[in-house]
Amino acid sequence: MTQYSSIQEAMHKGSGKVSVRGWIHRQRGSNKFKFVVLRDSSNIIQCIFEREKFDKKWDEIDHLQVEASLEISGQIKKDERAPTGYEIQVESYTIVGLSENYPIGKDQSVEFLADNRHLWLRSQRMIAILKIRSTVFHAIHEYFRNHGFFEYHSPIFQAVQCEGGAELFSVDYFGKKDVFLGQTWQLYAEPAIFALEKIYTISPSFRAEKSKTSRHLTEYWHAEMEMAWAEFKDIQDHAEGLIKQVVKKVLEKHGPELEVLGRDVKKLEPTAKKPFVRMTYDEALKVLDQKCKMKVQWGKDLRTIEEEKLTKLYDVPVIVTHYPKVVKAFYMTEDPKNPKTVQGCDVLAPEGYGEIVGGSHREHDLEKIKKRLVAQGEDPAQYEFYLDTRRYGSVPHGGFGMGVERLIAWICGLETVKDAIPFPRTMERYKP
Ligand code: 4AD
Ligand code: MG
């Protein structure tokens, strides 16, 4: 049996006989040679077929097209002219799967690439993003596990809203209509802190948002944590710690991928090294007014444009705290010093990428929660299971949720979150 190595391993070996397998990334021919750039998940390498060696099979070799799959054995050697500095002189080969008229070439429209997403995944760009995505998920798990959190899972079929009823996807659940796809794990996570104290998840969340922006998906991956005995500051500290760890890991591991994406790593380094900027909503309004000449009326949420202007002033994420109660969810703790505001925070990514984390301390006062549910048009009776968390041994607690695609989009410097996920789902697209 042939022992195959990855292209990266073969280049590491650098000389002698190697066997590799993969797909044709590029090809060109002359009547003496066929140049094939072979791709596998690790890298690409130039392979040369010499007509003299394969005269009887030349027709077959000459007709090989982009994305055909091949097994190749031959001699590897350094060659400055080759795209990755090495080439393989082919001695034997097997065609595993032919390919004909691969539809994806240069300069195709965004729409065409979206229709052919299943093929576009093979591009060097998507490969780089998907590798970084894998590391981001790994780093999130690592951060929480290193800090004593248990992985815990909430249901996706849920019977209550948490972040606003307008954005719920309802499901026909055996004819019942009060079932939704989860927007967040939160209301089913809070009950579990009484069992496990510190928990986290990475799970899909669903939002029926009619926004056609570069920041909104209808299905996205949500990294969430919830912890007992937490003060508001603990929540902010963990959000900062988590983002730092993820960025550090990506910088350590993915220099080549960030280069493929044209990402300037200098833009990421401060986040790995320096403390984040923290300011209250009131301070944010002052900074926006003084430095950006933007007046925001107190009580209004920060809009995308304001978040953009604010974050462009700093080279690290900005944690904005103490938003007005009216713009935030019903479960956030009123600030004792100013009950018009809540102990909630958003983490805004640099370079105008905007909100990547939303979190808060959780209101413990049962009557206040009920009142705020009613104010939002909800029936507290539907929330009895949740309200029990405040009846039997309630403790101070809190948590946050991070949009993983938003984090990846910023780390990779992408124009849209759609490129941060293999098959993006938006208001307009749910196929292929
Ligand atoms: O700010 P949000 O709505 O907060 C919550 O869901 C809390 N219950 C989380 C918690 O405390 N456990 O959402 C959290 C994050 C946002 O900051 C954003 O990064 C991401 O989820 N997000 C989206 N990402 C992509 N597409 C969308 N449509 C998103 N909506 C929210
Ligand atoms: Mg939010």
Short mmCIF file of C-alpha atoms and ligand atoms in Angstrom, two decimals:
data_model
loop_
_atom_site.label_atom_id
_atom_site.label_comp_id
_atom_site.label_asym_id
_atom_site.label_seq_id
_atom_site.Cartn_x
_atom_site.Cartn_y
_atom_site.Cartn_z
CA MET A 1 0.00 0.00 0.00
CA THR A 2 1.27 3.45 -0.91
CA GLN A 3 1.88 5.73 2.06
CA TYR A 4 0.57 9.17 1.18
CA SER A 5 1.83 12.30 2.82
CA SER A 6 0.16 15.68 2.81
CA ILE A 7 1.61 18.21 0.38
CA GLN A 8 2.92 20.18 3.34
CA GLU A 9 4.69 17.10 4.73
CA ALA A 10 6.13 16.30 1.29
CA MET A 11 7.59 19.82 1.03
CA HIS A 12 8.94 19.49 4.54
CA LYS A 13 10.76 16.34 3.42
CA GLY A 14 12.03 18.36 0.46
CA SER A 15 13.81 15.66 -1.55
CA GLY A 16 13.45 12.04 -2.63
CA LYS A 17 10.35 10.07 -3.43
CA VAL A 18 6.94 11.22 -2.22
CA SER A 19 3.32 10.20 -2.80
CA VAL A 20 0.61 12.82 -2.53
CA ARG A 21 -3.04 13.08 -3.50
CA GLY A 22 -5.45 15.88 -4.11
CA TRP A 23 -7.22 17.97 -6.70
CA ILE A 24 -5.96 19.94 -9.68
CA HIS A 25 -5.90 23.57 -8.67
CA ARG A 26 -4.43 24.88 -11.94
CA GLN A 27 -3.06 23.23 -15.04
CA ARG A 28 -1.33 24.16 -18.27
CA GLY A 29 0.28 22.11 -20.98
CA SER A 30 2.73 22.22 -23.85
CA ASN A 31 3.58 19.42 -26.20
CA LYS A 32 6.45 18.30 -23.97
CA PHE A 33 5.10 18.90 -20.47
CA LYS A 34 1.95 19.13 -18.44
CA PHE A 35 2.13 21.35 -15.39
CA VAL A 36 -0.39 20.53 -12.71
CA VAL A 37 -0.70 22.47 -9.47
CA LEU A 38 -2.09 19.93 -7.06
CA ARG A 39 -4.08 21.03 -4.00
CA ASP A 40 -4.88 19.22 -0.78
CA SER A 41 -6.09 20.61 2.52
CA SER A 42 -2.52 21.41 3.57
CA ASN A 43 -1.11 23.36 0.60
CA ILE A 44 -0.52 23.38 -3.17
CA ILE A 45 2.44 22.03 -5.16
CA GLN A 46 3.51 22.04 -8.78
CA CYS A 47 3.75 18.58 -10.41
CA ILE A 48 5.36 18.03 -13.80
CA PHE A 49 4.38 15.29 -16.24
CA GLU A 50 6.99 14.74 -18.91
CA ARG A 51 5.67 13.52 -22.26
CA GLU A 52 8.74 11.36 -22.82
CA LYS A 53 7.87 9.34 -19.74
CA PHE A 54 4.14 8.98 -20.43
CA ASP A 55 3.93 8.98 -24.19
CA LYS A 56 1.26 6.25 -24.37
CA LYS A 57 -0.95 7.98 -21.86
CA TRP A 58 -0.34 11.50 -23.09
CA ASP A 59 -3.85 12.02 -24.38
CA GLU A 60 -5.33 11.21 -20.97
CA ILE A 61 -2.84 13.45 -19.15
CA ASP A 62 -3.20 16.28 -21.61
CA HIS A 63 -6.97 16.31 -21.09
CA LEU A 64 -6.86 16.51 -17.29
CA GLN A 65 -8.90 19.45 -16.11
CA VAL A 66 -9.14 21.61 -13.03
CA GLU A 67 -10.52 19.80 -9.95
CA ALA A 68 -9.86 16.28 -11.21
CA SER A 69 -8.62 14.17 -8.29
CA LEU A 70 -5.25 12.44 -8.60
CA GLU A 71 -2.78 10.29 -6.73
CA ILE A 72 0.79 11.10 -7.68
CA SER A 73 4.17 9.58 -6.84
CA GLY A 74 7.46 11.14 -7.87
CA GLN A 75 10.62 12.95 -6.92
CA ILE A 76 10.25 16.19 -5.00
CA LYS A 77 12.83 18.95 -5.25
CA LYS A 78 13.27 22.64 -4.58
CA ASP A 79 12.40 24.94 -7.46
CA GLU A 80 12.34 28.70 -6.98
CA ARG A 81 9.99 29.16 -9.93
CA ALA A 82 7.28 26.86 -8.58
CA PRO A 83 4.37 28.55 -6.74
CA THR A 84 5.29 27.10 -3.33
CA GLY A 85 9.02 26.65 -3.98
CA TYR A 86 8.92 22.88 -4.64
CA GLU A 87 7.93 20.65 -7.50
CA ILE A 88 7.32 16.97 -8.05
CA GLN A 89 8.60 15.16 -11.14
CA VAL A 90 5.80 12.66 -11.65
CA GLU A 91 6.83 9.01 -11.94
CA SER A 92 3.44 7.37 -11.63
CA TYR A 93 -0.12 8.56 -11.15
CA THR A 94 -3.72 7.40 -10.81
CA ILE A 95 -6.72 9.42 -11.89
CA VAL A 96 -9.25 8.95 -9.09
CA GLY A 97 -12.05 11.20 -10.36
CA LEU A 98 -12.25 13.14 -13.61
CA SER A 99 -13.55 16.68 -13.76
CA GLU A 100 -15.02 18.51 -16.72
CA ASN A 101 -15.59 22.19 -17.33
CA TYR A 102 -15.38 23.24 -13.69
CA PRO A 103 -17.74 26.21 -13.54
CA ILE A 104 -15.66 28.39 -11.23
CA GLY A 105 -12.98 30.54 -12.79
CA LYS A 106 -11.63 34.03 -12.33
CA ASP A 107 -13.69 37.18 -11.80
CA GLN A 108 -17.09 35.66 -11.19
CA SER A 109 -19.91 37.59 -9.59
CA VAL A 110 -20.72 37.33 -5.90
CA GLU A 111 -24.12 35.94 -6.86
CA PHE A 112 -22.61 33.21 -9.06
CA LEU A 113 -20.20 32.20 -6.33
CA ALA A 114 -23.07 32.06 -3.83
CA ASP A 115 -25.07 29.81 -6.18
CA ASN A 116 -22.00 27.59 -6.42
CA ARG A 117 -21.03 27.80 -2.78
CA HIS A 118 -20.56 24.01 -2.61
CA LEU A 119 -17.73 24.38 -5.15
CA TRP A 120 -16.45 27.77 -3.98
CA LEU A 121 -15.56 26.12 -0.65
CA ARG A 122 -12.53 24.68 -2.49
CA SER A 123 -11.06 28.12 -3.23
CA GLN A 124 -7.84 29.15 -1.51
CA ARG A 125 -9.78 31.99 0.10
CA MET A 126 -12.48 29.78 1.61
CA ILE A 127 -9.94 27.16 2.66
CA ALA A 128 -8.05 29.86 4.59
CA ILE A 129 -11.23 31.12 6.26
CA LEU A 130 -12.46 27.62 7.13
CA LYS A 131 -9.13 26.74 8.73
CA ILE A 132 -9.22 29.89 10.84
CA ARG A 133 -12.85 29.13 11.72
CA SER A 134 -11.82 25.70 12.98
CA THR A 135 -9.15 27.25 15.21
CA VAL A 136 -11.62 29.85 16.50
CA PHE A 137 -14.01 27.08 17.62
CA HIS A 138 -11.14 25.16 19.19
CA ALA A 139 -9.90 28.24 21.06
CA ILE A 140 -13.38 28.98 22.43
CA HIS A 141 -13.71 25.45 23.82
CA GLU A 142 -10.20 25.68 25.22
CA TYR A 143 -10.78 29.02 26.92
CA PHE A 144 -13.91 27.92 28.73
CA ARG A 145 -12.62 24.51 29.70
CA ASN A 146 -9.38 26.04 31.03
CA HIS A 147 -11.50 28.34 33.18
CA GLY A 148 -13.59 25.59 34.76
CA PHE A 149 -16.74 25.81 32.62
CA PHE A 150 -18.84 22.76 31.74
CA GLU A 151 -20.15 22.38 28.21
CA TYR A 152 -23.94 22.40 28.41
CA HIS A 153 -26.70 22.29 25.80
CA SER A 154 -30.00 24.13 25.59
CA PRO A 155 -32.82 22.97 23.32
CA ILE A 156 -33.15 24.55 19.87
CA PHE A 157 -36.95 24.11 19.84
CA GLN A 158 -38.01 26.68 22.39
CA ALA A 159 -41.32 27.99 23.70
CA VAL A 160 -40.27 31.47 24.87
CA GLN A 161 -38.55 34.45 23.32
CA CYS A 162 -35.57 36.13 24.93
CA GLU A 163 -34.25 38.81 22.59
CA GLY A 164 -37.43 40.17 21.01
CA GLY A 165 -40.47 38.44 19.53
CA ALA A 166 -40.20 40.08 16.12
CA GLU A 167 -37.14 38.06 15.21
CA LEU A 168 -38.44 34.59 15.99
CA PHE A 169 -38.63 31.78 13.47
CA SER A 170 -41.76 29.86 14.33
CA VAL A 171 -41.92 26.17 13.61
CA ASP A 172 -44.92 24.04 12.76
CA TYR A 173 -44.51 21.61 15.66
CA PHE A 174 -47.07 18.86 15.01
CA GLY A 175 -49.64 21.54 14.35
CA LYS A 176 -48.69 23.62 17.40
CA LYS A 177 -47.60 27.14 16.59
CA ASP A 178 -45.97 28.43 19.79
CA VAL A 179 -42.63 26.78 19.10
CA PHE A 180 -39.60 28.75 17.91
CA LEU A 181 -36.03 28.14 16.89
CA GLY A 182 -33.75 29.38 19.66
CA GLN A 183 -32.31 32.91 19.42
CA THR A 184 -30.09 32.21 22.40
CA TRP A 185 -29.57 29.46 24.92
CA GLN A 186 -29.99 31.86 27.79
CA LEU A 187 -33.39 31.14 29.34
CA TYR A 188 -32.60 27.42 29.32
CA ALA A 189 -29.05 28.01 30.51
CA GLU A 190 -29.84 30.08 33.60
CA PRO A 191 -31.67 27.13 35.25
CA ALA A 192 -28.52 25.02 34.83
CA ILE A 193 -26.16 27.32 36.74
CA PHE A 194 -27.84 25.99 39.89
CA ALA A 195 -26.50 22.59 38.89
CA LEU A 196 -23.15 23.29 37.21
CA GLU A 197 -22.40 26.93 38.20
CA LYS A 198 -20.19 27.73 35.19
CA ILE A 199 -21.38 26.63 31.75
CA TYR A 200 -20.81 27.41 28.08
CA THR A 201 -21.93 26.31 24.66
CA ILE A 202 -21.29 26.85 20.97
CA SER A 203 -24.53 26.27 19.14
CA PRO A 204 -26.53 27.62 16.20
CA SER A 205 -28.90 30.52 16.93
CA PHE A 206 -31.67 31.71 14.66
CA ARG A 207 -32.93 35.23 14.01
CA ALA A 208 -35.63 36.14 11.55
CA GLU A 209 -34.05 39.51 10.99
CA LYS A 210 -35.11 41.26 7.85
CA SER A 211 -31.73 42.97 7.62
CA LYS A 212 -29.66 42.78 4.48
CA THR A 213 -26.48 43.94 6.16
CA SER A 214 -22.96 42.59 6.22
CA ARG A 215 -23.49 41.66 9.89
CA HIS A 216 -26.68 39.61 9.89
CA LEU A 217 -27.29 35.94 9.27
CA THR A 218 -30.56 34.15 9.97
CA GLU A 219 -28.57 31.16 11.27
CA TYR A 220 -25.33 31.85 13.09
CA TRP A 221 -23.10 30.11 15.61
CA HIS A 222 -23.40 31.50 19.08
CA ALA A 223 -20.75 31.01 21.78
CA GLU A 224 -22.47 31.64 25.09
CA MET A 225 -21.54 31.43 28.75
CA GLU A 226 -23.43 31.74 32.00
CA MET A 227 -21.99 31.73 35.51
CA ALA A 228 -23.25 31.70 39.07
CA TRP A 229 -21.89 34.07 41.72
CA ALA A 230 -20.79 36.51 39.02
CA GLU A 231 -20.58 40.26 39.28
CA PHE A 232 -21.02 42.40 36.18
CA LYS A 233 -17.27 42.89 35.93
CA ASP A 234 -16.66 39.11 35.76
CA ILE A 235 -18.80 38.95 32.62
CA GLN A 236 -16.78 41.69 30.94
CA ASP A 237 -13.50 40.11 32.04
CA HIS A 238 -14.42 36.76 30.52
CA ALA A 239 -15.58 38.35 27.26
CA GLU A 240 -12.24 40.14 27.04
CA GLY A 241 -10.27 37.03 28.04
CA LEU A 242 -12.06 34.88 25.49
CA ILE A 243 -11.55 37.26 22.57
CA LYS A 244 -7.88 37.72 23.50
CA GLN A 245 -7.30 33.97 23.60
CA VAL A 246 -8.98 33.42 20.24
CA VAL A 247 -7.04 36.19 18.52
CA LYS A 248 -3.76 34.98 20.05
CA LYS A 249 -4.36 31.43 18.82
CA VAL A 250 -5.20 32.58 15.31
CA LEU A 251 -2.10 34.79 15.17
CA GLU A 252 0.09 31.91 16.39
CA LYS A 253 -1.25 29.37 13.93
CA HIS A 254 -2.50 31.15 10.84
CA GLY A 255 0.11 33.52 9.46
CA PRO A 256 -0.10 31.91 5.99
CA GLU A 257 -3.92 31.92 5.93
CA LEU A 258 -4.11 35.56 7.04
CA GLU A 259 -1.69 36.35 4.23
CA VAL A 260 -3.90 34.56 1.67
CA LEU A 261 -6.72 36.80 2.91
CA GLY A 262 -4.56 39.92 2.68
CA ARG A 263 -5.16 40.59 6.37
CA ASP A 264 -2.81 43.06 8.06
CA VAL A 265 -1.90 41.22 11.30
CA LYS A 266 -0.77 44.50 12.86
CA LYS A 267 -4.47 45.33 13.17
CA LEU A 268 -4.99 42.23 15.36
CA GLU A 269 -1.88 42.30 17.52
CA PRO A 270 -3.02 45.04 19.95
CA THR A 271 -6.10 42.93 20.85
CA ALA A 272 -3.85 40.03 21.83
CA LYS A 273 -1.60 42.24 23.97
CA LYS A 274 -3.39 45.29 25.35
CA PRO A 275 -6.34 45.71 27.70
CA PHE A 276 -9.62 46.53 25.96
CA VAL A 277 -11.15 49.97 26.26
CA ARG A 278 -14.12 50.06 28.64
CA MET A 279 -16.59 52.92 28.85
CA THR A 280 -20.16 53.51 29.90
CA TYR A 281 -22.86 54.38 27.40
CA ASP A 282 -22.81 57.94 28.80
CA GLU A 283 -19.07 58.19 28.18
CA ALA A 284 -19.53 56.75 24.69
CA LEU A 285 -22.04 59.51 23.89
CA LYS A 286 -19.53 62.09 25.11
CA VAL A 287 -16.71 60.65 22.98
CA LEU A 288 -18.98 60.47 19.94
CA ASP A 289 -19.95 64.08 20.43
CA GLN A 290 -16.45 65.42 21.11
CA LYS A 291 -14.34 63.32 18.75
CA CYS A 292 -16.74 62.34 15.99
CA LYS A 293 -19.17 65.28 15.99
CA MET A 294 -22.07 62.86 16.33
CA LYS A 295 -24.89 63.65 18.72
CA VAL A 296 -26.84 60.69 20.04
CA GLN A 297 -29.97 61.40 22.03
CA TRP A 298 -29.76 59.76 25.47
CA GLY A 299 -31.93 56.65 25.47
CA LYS A 300 -31.30 55.68 21.85
CA ASP A 301 -29.35 52.54 21.06
CA LEU A 302 -26.03 53.01 19.29
CA ARG A 303 -26.50 52.51 15.56
CA THR A 304 -24.05 50.76 13.25
CA ILE A 305 -22.61 54.06 12.07
CA GLU A 306 -22.02 55.26 15.64
CA GLU A 307 -20.39 51.97 16.65
CA GLU A 308 -18.22 52.26 13.58
CA LYS A 309 -17.04 55.79 14.36
CA LEU A 310 -16.43 54.92 18.01
CA THR A 311 -14.39 51.76 17.36
CA LYS A 312 -12.29 53.46 14.71
CA LEU A 313 -10.85 55.64 17.49
CA TYR A 314 -9.14 52.63 19.14
CA ASP A 315 -6.97 49.67 18.11
CA VAL A 316 -8.58 47.23 20.57
CA PRO A 317 -12.21 46.22 21.15
CA VAL A 318 -14.40 48.64 23.10
CA ILE A 319 -16.68 47.36 25.85
CA VAL A 320 -19.64 49.70 26.24
CA THR A 321 -21.54 49.25 29.52
CA HIS A 322 -24.61 50.63 31.30
CA TYR A 323 -26.94 51.13 28.36
CA PRO A 324 -30.37 52.68 28.94
CA LYS A 325 -32.81 50.09 30.22
CA VAL A 326 -35.28 50.84 27.41
CA VAL A 327 -32.97 49.58 24.66
CA LYS A 328 -31.94 46.35 26.36
CA ALA A 329 -33.55 42.99 27.13
CA PHE A 330 -35.86 42.38 30.11
CA TYR A 331 -33.41 40.23 32.08
CA MET A 332 -30.60 42.76 32.61
CA THR A 333 -29.96 44.02 36.15
CA GLU A 334 -30.90 47.63 36.85
CA ASP A 335 -27.86 49.60 37.88
CA PRO A 336 -28.33 50.51 41.58
CA LYS A 337 -26.68 53.92 41.01
CA ASN A 338 -28.89 54.77 38.05
CA PRO A 339 -31.94 52.52 37.61
CA LYS A 340 -32.57 54.03 34.17
CA THR A 341 -29.54 52.03 33.02
CA VAL A 342 -28.69 48.35 33.19
CA GLN A 343 -25.61 46.28 33.89
CA GLY A 344 -25.39 45.12 30.31
CA CYS A 345 -22.48 45.39 27.91
CA ASP A 346 -21.71 45.11 24.23
CA VAL A 347 -18.21 44.35 23.00
CA LEU A 348 -17.54 46.27 19.80
CA ALA A 349 -14.83 45.00 17.47
CA PRO A 350 -12.24 47.42 16.04
CA GLU A 351 -12.21 48.82 12.49
CA GLY A 352 -15.94 49.36 12.43
CA TYR A 353 -16.91 45.71 12.72
CA GLY A 354 -19.34 46.53 15.51
CA GLU A 355 -21.01 44.39 18.15
CA ILE A 356 -19.56 40.91 18.54
CA VAL A 357 -20.64 40.20 22.12
CA GLY A 358 -23.76 41.06 24.09
CA GLY A 359 -23.89 40.23 27.78
CA SER A 360 -25.17 41.26 31.16
CA HIS A 361 -25.64 40.66 34.82
CA ARG A 362 -29.08 39.10 35.36
CA GLU A 363 -31.87 40.85 37.25
CA HIS A 364 -32.68 38.94 40.45
CA ASP A 365 -35.86 40.82 41.43
CA LEU A 366 -38.80 38.65 40.35
CA GLU A 367 -41.32 41.50 40.29
CA LYS A 368 -39.05 43.69 38.18
CA ILE A 369 -38.59 40.90 35.65
CA LYS A 370 -42.34 40.32 35.42
CA LYS A 371 -43.00 44.03 34.96
CA ARG A 372 -40.46 44.29 32.18
CA LEU A 373 -41.84 41.22 30.43
CA VAL A 374 -45.30 42.79 30.46
CA ALA A 375 -43.84 46.06 29.19
CA GLN A 376 -42.45 44.10 26.23
CA GLY A 377 -45.85 42.59 25.50
CA GLU A 378 -45.03 39.17 26.94
CA ASP A 379 -47.17 37.01 29.20
CA PRO A 380 -45.14 36.18 32.35
CA ALA A 381 -47.20 32.99 32.77
CA GLN A 382 -45.29 31.53 29.82
CA TYR A 383 -42.03 32.14 31.70
CA GLU A 384 -42.88 30.28 34.91
CA PHE A 385 -40.06 27.78 34.46
CA TYR A 386 -37.60 30.64 34.03
CA LEU A 387 -39.00 32.64 36.95
CA ASP A 388 -38.35 29.63 39.20
CA THR A 389 -34.66 30.45 38.86
CA ARG A 390 -35.40 33.49 41.05
CA ARG A 391 -37.54 31.56 43.57
CA TYR A 392 -35.31 28.77 44.80
CA GLY A 393 -31.92 29.90 45.98
CA SER A 394 -31.35 32.70 43.49
CA VAL A 395 -27.73 33.87 43.29
CA PRO A 396 -26.08 36.76 41.46
CA HIS A 397 -25.20 35.57 37.97
CA GLY A 398 -24.67 36.66 34.42
CA GLY A 399 -23.41 35.70 31.01
CA PHE A 400 -22.83 36.71 27.44
CA GLY A 401 -23.23 35.57 23.86
CA MET A 402 -20.67 36.04 21.11
CA GLY A 403 -21.53 35.87 17.41
CA VAL A 404 -18.82 33.55 16.12
CA GLU A 405 -19.15 34.61 12.48
CA ARG A 406 -18.87 38.27 13.46
CA LEU A 407 -15.67 37.51 15.34
CA ILE A 408 -14.28 35.52 12.39
CA ALA A 409 -15.28 38.26 9.93
CA TRP A 410 -13.29 40.79 11.91
CA ILE A 411 -10.28 38.53 12.50
CA CYS A 412 -10.12 37.67 8.80
CA GLY A 413 -10.93 41.22 7.67
CA LEU A 414 -13.95 40.03 5.65
CA GLU A 415 -16.43 42.35 4.03
CA THR A 416 -19.37 40.29 5.26
CA VAL A 417 -20.21 37.64 7.87
CA LYS A 418 -21.53 35.54 4.98
CA ASP A 419 -17.96 34.52 4.16
CA ALA A 420 -17.32 33.41 7.73
CA ILE A 421 -19.65 30.38 7.47
CA PRO A 422 -19.69 27.59 4.85
CA PHE A 423 -23.32 27.92 3.74
CA PRO A 424 -24.63 31.33 4.82
CA ARG A 425 -28.34 31.67 5.51
CA THR A 426 -29.84 35.10 5.06
CA MET A 427 -33.25 36.55 4.38
CA GLU A 428 -32.68 36.01 0.69
CA ARG A 429 -30.66 32.84 0.58
CA TYR A 430 -31.23 29.37 1.95
CA LYS A 431 -29.92 27.36 -1.04
CA PRO A 432 -27.80 25.43 -1.95
O1 4AD B 1 -26.79 40.63 21.78
P1 4AD B 1 -27.53 39.34 21.62
O2 4AD B 1 -28.91 39.39 21.07
O3 4AD B 1 -27.52 38.67 23.06
C1 4AD B 1 -28.11 37.49 23.39
O4 4AD B 1 -28.65 36.72 22.64
C2 4AD B 1 -27.90 37.11 24.83
N1 4AD B 1 -29.04 36.29 25.25
C3 4AD B 1 -26.59 36.39 24.96
C4 4AD B 1 -26.32 35.94 26.36
O5 4AD B 1 -26.20 36.77 27.24
N2 4AD B 1 -26.20 34.65 26.56
O6 4AD B 1 -26.68 38.36 20.71
C5 4AD B 1 -25.36 38.01 21.07
C6 4AD B 1 -24.44 38.13 19.89
C7 4AD B 1 -24.35 39.53 19.30
O7 4AD B 1 -23.46 40.33 20.01
C8 4AD B 1 -23.84 39.22 17.90
O8 4AD B 1 -22.44 39.05 17.90
C9 4AD B 1 -24.48 37.88 17.60
O9 4AD B 1 -24.91 37.33 18.82
N3 4AD B 1 -25.63 38.05 16.69
C10 4AD B 1 -25.61 37.77 15.38
N4 4AD B 1 -24.64 37.30 14.58
C11 4AD B 1 -24.94 37.10 13.26
N5 4AD B 1 -26.15 37.33 12.73
C12 4AD B 1 -27.17 37.81 13.50
N6 4AD B 1 -28.37 38.02 12.97
C13 4AD B 1 -26.92 38.04 14.89
N7 4AD B 1 -27.66 38.48 15.93
C14 4AD B 1 -26.86 38.48 17.01
MG MG B 2 -26.97 42.64 21.31
#
